[in-house]
Short mmCIF file of C-alpha atoms in Angstrom, two decimals:
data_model
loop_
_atom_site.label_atom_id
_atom_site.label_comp_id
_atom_site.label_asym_id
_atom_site.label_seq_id
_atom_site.Cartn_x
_atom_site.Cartn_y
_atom_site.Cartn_z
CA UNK D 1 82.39 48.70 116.05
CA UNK D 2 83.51 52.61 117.07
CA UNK D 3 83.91 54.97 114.01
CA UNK D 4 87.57 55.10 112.71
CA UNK D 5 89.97 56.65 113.79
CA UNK D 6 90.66 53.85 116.81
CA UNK D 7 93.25 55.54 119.33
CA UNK D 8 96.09 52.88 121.87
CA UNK D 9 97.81 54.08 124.79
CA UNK D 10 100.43 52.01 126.03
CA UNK D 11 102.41 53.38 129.30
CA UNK D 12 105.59 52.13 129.89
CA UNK D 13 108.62 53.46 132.73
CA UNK D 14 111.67 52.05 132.92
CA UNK D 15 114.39 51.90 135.70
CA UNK D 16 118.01 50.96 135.38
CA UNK D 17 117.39 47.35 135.79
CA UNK D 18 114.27 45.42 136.19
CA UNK D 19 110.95 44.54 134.19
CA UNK D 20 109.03 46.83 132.24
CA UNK D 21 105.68 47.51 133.83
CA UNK D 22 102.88 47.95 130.24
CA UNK D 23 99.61 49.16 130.97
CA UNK D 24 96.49 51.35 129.86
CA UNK D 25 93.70 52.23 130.89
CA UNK D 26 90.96 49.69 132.87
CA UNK D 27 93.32 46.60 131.93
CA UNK D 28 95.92 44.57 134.29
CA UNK D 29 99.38 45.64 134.50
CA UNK D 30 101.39 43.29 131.94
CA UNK D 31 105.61 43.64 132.88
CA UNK D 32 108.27 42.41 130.01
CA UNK D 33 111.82 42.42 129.94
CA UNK D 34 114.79 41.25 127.29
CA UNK D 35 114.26 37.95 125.35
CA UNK D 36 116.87 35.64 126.35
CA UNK D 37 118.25 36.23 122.97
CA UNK D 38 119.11 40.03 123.93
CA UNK D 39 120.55 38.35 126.76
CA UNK D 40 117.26 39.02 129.14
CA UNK D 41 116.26 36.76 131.49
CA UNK D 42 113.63 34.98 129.39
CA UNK D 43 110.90 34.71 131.82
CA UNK D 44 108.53 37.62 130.79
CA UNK D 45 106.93 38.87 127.88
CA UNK D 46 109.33 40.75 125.24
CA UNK D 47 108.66 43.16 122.99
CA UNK D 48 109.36 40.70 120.29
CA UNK D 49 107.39 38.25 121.87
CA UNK D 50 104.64 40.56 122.11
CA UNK D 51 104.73 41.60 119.07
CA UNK D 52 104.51 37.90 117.87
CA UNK D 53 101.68 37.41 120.15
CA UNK D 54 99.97 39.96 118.38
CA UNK D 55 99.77 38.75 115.61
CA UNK D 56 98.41 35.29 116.00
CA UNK D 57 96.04 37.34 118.60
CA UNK D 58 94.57 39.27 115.79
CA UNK D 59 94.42 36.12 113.33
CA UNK D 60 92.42 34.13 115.65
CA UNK D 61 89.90 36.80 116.62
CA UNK D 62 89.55 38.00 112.89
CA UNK D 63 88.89 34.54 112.27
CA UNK D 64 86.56 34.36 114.98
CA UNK D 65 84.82 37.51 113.77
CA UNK D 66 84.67 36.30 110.23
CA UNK D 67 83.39 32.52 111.15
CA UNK D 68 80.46 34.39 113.60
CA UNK D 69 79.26 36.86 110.43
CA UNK D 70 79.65 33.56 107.77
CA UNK D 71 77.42 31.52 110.58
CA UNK D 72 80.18 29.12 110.29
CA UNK D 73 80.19 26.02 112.64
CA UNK D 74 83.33 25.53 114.52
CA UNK D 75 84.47 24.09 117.71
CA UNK D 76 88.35 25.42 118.32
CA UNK D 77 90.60 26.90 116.81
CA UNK D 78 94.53 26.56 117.56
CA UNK D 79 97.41 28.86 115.72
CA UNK D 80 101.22 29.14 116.31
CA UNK D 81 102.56 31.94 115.23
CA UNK D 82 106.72 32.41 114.97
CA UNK D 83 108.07 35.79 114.06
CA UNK D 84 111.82 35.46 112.49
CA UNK D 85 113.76 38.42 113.21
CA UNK D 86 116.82 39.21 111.27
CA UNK D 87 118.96 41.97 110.04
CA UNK D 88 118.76 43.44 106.67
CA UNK D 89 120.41 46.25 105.18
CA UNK D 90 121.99 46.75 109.06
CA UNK D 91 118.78 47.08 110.37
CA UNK D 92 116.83 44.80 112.67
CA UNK D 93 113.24 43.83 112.25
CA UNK D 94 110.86 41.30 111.27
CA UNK D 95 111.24 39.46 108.49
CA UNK D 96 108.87 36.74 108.48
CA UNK D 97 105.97 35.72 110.55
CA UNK D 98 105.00 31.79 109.74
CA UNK D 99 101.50 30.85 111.31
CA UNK D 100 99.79 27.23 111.33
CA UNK D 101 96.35 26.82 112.18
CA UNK D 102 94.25 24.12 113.20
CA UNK D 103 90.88 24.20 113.15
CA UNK D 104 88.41 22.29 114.73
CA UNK D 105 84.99 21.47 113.69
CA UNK D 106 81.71 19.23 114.12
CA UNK D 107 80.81 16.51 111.55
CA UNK D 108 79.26 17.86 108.67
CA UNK D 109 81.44 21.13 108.42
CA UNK D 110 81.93 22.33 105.13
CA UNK D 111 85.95 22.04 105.08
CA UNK D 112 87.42 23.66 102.15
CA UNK D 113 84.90 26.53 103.31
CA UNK D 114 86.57 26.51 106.80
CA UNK D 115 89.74 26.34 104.85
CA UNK D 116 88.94 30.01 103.23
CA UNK D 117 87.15 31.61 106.29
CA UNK D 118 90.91 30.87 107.80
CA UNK D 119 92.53 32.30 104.65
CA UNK D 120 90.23 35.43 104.79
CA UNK D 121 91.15 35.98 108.69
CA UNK D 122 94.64 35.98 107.82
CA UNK D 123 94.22 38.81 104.92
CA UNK D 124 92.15 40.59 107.41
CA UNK D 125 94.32 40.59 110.11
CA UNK D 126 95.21 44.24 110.68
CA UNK D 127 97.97 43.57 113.04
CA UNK D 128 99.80 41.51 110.46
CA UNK D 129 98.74 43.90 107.43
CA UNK D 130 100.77 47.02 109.45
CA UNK D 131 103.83 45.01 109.43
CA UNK D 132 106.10 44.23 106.35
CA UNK D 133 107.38 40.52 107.23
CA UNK D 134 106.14 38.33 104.67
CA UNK D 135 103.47 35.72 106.10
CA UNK D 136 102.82 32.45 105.46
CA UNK D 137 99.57 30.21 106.49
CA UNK D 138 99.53 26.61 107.06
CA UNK D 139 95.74 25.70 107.95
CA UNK D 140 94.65 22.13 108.91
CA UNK D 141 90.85 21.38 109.22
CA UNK D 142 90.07 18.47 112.09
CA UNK D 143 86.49 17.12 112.16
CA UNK D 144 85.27 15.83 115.58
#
């Protein structure tokens, strides 16, 4: 890993109507638009949605991170992540992001350790830890 601080650059232009072309350096071109719910045509990425995405992003790679250092045996590893956005105080934002996990492993796994390596990933997650939704993890271990 590169000495702290990390620095993102996100580029972003807008024209009256259309997508939203995201990119940074030496990655593809991503383009998002409205949710449907902002009355957008639902077909790209959102901010919300991206935002969302983030965050099970960063739970399953800290997961994969931590399970690779713990030379923990797994196979796959599946999360859902839904972000609930509400207003509070007249303010939009984030309220909650709810995130089940399944994990698969080979016969033999140690479960309940699988179990806390997931746990761990979620603490870790530093996506998840700059936002202040509350969180909640659901994990499911599945041997074979």
């Amino acid at each position: 890993m590169h000495p702290f601080p990390h620095h993102y650059t996100v580029n972003a232009s807008i024209r009256p109507d259309g997508d939203v072309p995201l990119s940074t350096e030496g990655v593809r071109i991503i383009e998002s638009s409205a949710p449907k719910e902002f009355d957008g045509p639902g077909n790209q990425w959102s901010p919300e949605g991206l935002l969302t995405a983030s965050v099970a992003d960063c739970f399953v790679l800290s997961f994969r991170a931590i399970a690779t250092g713990s030379k923990f045996s797994w196979q796959r590893l599946e999360a859902r992540t839904q972000g609930t956005l509400d207003r509070v105080e007249g303010k939009m934002r984030f309220t909650r992001f709810e995130t089940q996990a399944k994990l698969h492993v080979p016969p033999g796994a140690d479960i309940e350790r699988g179990k806390k390596l997931l746990e761990k990933a979620e603490l870790t997650c530093l996506v998840a830890n700059s936002l202040n939704g509350e969180r909640h993890l659901t994990v499911e271990v599945v041997v074979g």
